[in-house]
GROMACS .gro file of C-alpha atoms in nm:
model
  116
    1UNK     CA    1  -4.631  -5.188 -12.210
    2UNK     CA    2  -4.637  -5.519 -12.014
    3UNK     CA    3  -4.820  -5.784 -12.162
    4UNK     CA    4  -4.897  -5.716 -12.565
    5UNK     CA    5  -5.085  -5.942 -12.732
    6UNK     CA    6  -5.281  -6.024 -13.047
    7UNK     CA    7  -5.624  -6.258 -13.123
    8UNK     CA    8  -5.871  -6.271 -13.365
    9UNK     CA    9  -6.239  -6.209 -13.227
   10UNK     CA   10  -6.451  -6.363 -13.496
   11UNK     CA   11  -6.750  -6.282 -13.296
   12UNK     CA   12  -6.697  -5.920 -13.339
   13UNK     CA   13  -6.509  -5.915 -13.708
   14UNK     CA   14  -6.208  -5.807 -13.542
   15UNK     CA   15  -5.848  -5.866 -13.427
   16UNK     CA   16  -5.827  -5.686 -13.114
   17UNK     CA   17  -5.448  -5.624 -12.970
   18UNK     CA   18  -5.447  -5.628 -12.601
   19UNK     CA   19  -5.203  -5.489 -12.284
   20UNK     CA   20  -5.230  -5.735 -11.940
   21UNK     CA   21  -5.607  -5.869 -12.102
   22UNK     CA   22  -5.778  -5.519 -12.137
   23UNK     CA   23  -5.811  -5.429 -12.538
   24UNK     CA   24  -5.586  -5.135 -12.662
   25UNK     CA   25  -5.669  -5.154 -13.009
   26UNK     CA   26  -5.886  -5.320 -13.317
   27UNK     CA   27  -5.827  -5.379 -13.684
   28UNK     CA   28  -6.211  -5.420 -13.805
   29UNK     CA   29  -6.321  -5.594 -14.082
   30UNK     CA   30  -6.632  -5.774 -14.268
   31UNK     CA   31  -6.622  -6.099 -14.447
   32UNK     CA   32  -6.767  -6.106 -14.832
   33UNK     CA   33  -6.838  -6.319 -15.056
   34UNK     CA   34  -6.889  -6.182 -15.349
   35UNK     CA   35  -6.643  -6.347 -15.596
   36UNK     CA   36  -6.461  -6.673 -15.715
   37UNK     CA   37  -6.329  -6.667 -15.299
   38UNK     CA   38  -6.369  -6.524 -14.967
   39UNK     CA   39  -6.255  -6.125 -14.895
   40UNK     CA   40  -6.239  -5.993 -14.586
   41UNK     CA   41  -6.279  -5.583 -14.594
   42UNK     CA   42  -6.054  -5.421 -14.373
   43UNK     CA   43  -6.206  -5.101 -14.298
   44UNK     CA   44  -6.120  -4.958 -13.970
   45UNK     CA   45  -5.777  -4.985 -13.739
   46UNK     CA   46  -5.730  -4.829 -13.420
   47UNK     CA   47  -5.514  -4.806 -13.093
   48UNK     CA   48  -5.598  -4.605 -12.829
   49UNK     CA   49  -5.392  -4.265 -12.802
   50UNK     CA   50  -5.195  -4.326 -12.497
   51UNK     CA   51  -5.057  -4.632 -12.689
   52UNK     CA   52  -4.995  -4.437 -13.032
   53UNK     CA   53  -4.610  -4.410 -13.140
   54UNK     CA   54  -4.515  -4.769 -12.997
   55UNK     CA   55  -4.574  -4.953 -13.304
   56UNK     CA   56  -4.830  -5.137 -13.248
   57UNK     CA   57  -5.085  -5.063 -13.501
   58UNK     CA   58  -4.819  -5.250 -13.753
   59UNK     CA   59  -4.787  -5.556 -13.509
   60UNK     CA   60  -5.180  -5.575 -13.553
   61UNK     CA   61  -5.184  -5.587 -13.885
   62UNK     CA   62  -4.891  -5.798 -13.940
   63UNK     CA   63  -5.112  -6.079 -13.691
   64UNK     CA   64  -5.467  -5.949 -13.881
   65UNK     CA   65  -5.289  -6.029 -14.230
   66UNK     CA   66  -5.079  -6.334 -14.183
   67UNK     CA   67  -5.430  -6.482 -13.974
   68UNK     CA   68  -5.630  -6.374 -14.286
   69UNK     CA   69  -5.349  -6.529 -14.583
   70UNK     CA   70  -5.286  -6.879 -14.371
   71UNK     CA   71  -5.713  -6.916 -14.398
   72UNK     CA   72  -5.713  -6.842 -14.765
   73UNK     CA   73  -5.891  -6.504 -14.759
   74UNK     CA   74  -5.817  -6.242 -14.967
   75UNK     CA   75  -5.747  -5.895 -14.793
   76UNK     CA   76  -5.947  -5.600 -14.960
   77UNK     CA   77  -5.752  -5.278 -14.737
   78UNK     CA   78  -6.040  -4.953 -14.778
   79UNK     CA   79  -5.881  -4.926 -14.445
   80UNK     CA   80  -5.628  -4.666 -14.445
   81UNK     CA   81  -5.375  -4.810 -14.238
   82UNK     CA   82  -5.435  -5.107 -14.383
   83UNK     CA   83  -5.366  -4.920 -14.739
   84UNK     CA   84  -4.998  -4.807 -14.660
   85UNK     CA   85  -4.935  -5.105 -14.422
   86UNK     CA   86  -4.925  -5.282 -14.764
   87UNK     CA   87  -4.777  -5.062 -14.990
   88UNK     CA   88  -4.457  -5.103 -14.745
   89UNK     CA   89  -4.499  -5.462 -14.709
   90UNK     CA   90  -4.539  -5.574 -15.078
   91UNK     CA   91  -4.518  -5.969 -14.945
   92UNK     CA   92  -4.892  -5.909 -14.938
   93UNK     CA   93  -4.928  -5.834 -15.273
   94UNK     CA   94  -5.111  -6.150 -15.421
   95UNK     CA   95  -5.303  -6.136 -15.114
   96UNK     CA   96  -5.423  -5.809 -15.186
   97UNK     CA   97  -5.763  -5.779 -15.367
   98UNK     CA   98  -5.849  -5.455 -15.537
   99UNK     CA   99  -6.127  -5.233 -15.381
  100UNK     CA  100  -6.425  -5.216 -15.656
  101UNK     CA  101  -6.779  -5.055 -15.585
  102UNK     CA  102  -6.916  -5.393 -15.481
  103UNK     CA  103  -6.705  -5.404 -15.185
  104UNK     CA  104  -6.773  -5.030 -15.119
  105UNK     CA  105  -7.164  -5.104 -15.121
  106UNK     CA  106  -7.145  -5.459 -14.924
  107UNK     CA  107  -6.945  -5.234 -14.651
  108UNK     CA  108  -7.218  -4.940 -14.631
  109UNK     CA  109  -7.500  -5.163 -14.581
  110UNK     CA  110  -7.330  -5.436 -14.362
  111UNK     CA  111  -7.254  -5.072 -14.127
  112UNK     CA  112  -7.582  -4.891 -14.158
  113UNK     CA  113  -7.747  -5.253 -14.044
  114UNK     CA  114  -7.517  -5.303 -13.719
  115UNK     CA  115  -7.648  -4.921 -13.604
  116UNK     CA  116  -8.003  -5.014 -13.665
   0.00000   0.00000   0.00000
């Protein structure tokens, strides 16, 4: 590892964590807006296998999470990192937004749309 970093890509609905500039990894999401405030549905984290082990999937979340509590978002993890990231970092908790059918169905079409 040389140069590790983290930034949010609004354009693409994704924090993206990068070595030396070239993208090593992603923590996808959608935004909703279905309730009383703003969820964003975490639904897919990845780093690329020669990276795997290092710990950096949890220093993309920890960015992806703090980025998405400091703008007032609620997280909604159908992710499964995202799931256990959470369950061991219970500082998330009121952050944390329960998944419910809605967010399920919001997901499926916003996906099947983007392959279209």
């Amino acid at each position: 590892m040389s140069d590790i970093t983290v930034r949010h890509n609004p354009d693409r609905d994704r924090f993206e964590i990068l070595d030396a500039g070239n993208v090593i990894g992603k923590a996808a999401y959608k935004e909703y807006d279905g309730g009383a405030s703003p969820e964003r549905i975490f639904y897919h984290t990845v780093i690329n296998e020669e990276y795997g082990g290092q710990g950096l999937a949890g220093q993309l979340a920890t960015v992806a999470l703090d980025e998405t509590v400091r703008a007032g978002v609620g997280i909604v993890p159908v992710c499964p990192f995202i799931k256990k990231f959470l369950a061991k970092h219970p500082g998330y908790a009121g952050d944390a937004v329960t998944v419910k059918p809605a967010h399920l169905e919001f997901l499926d079409g916003a996906l099947a749309s983007r392959t279209r």
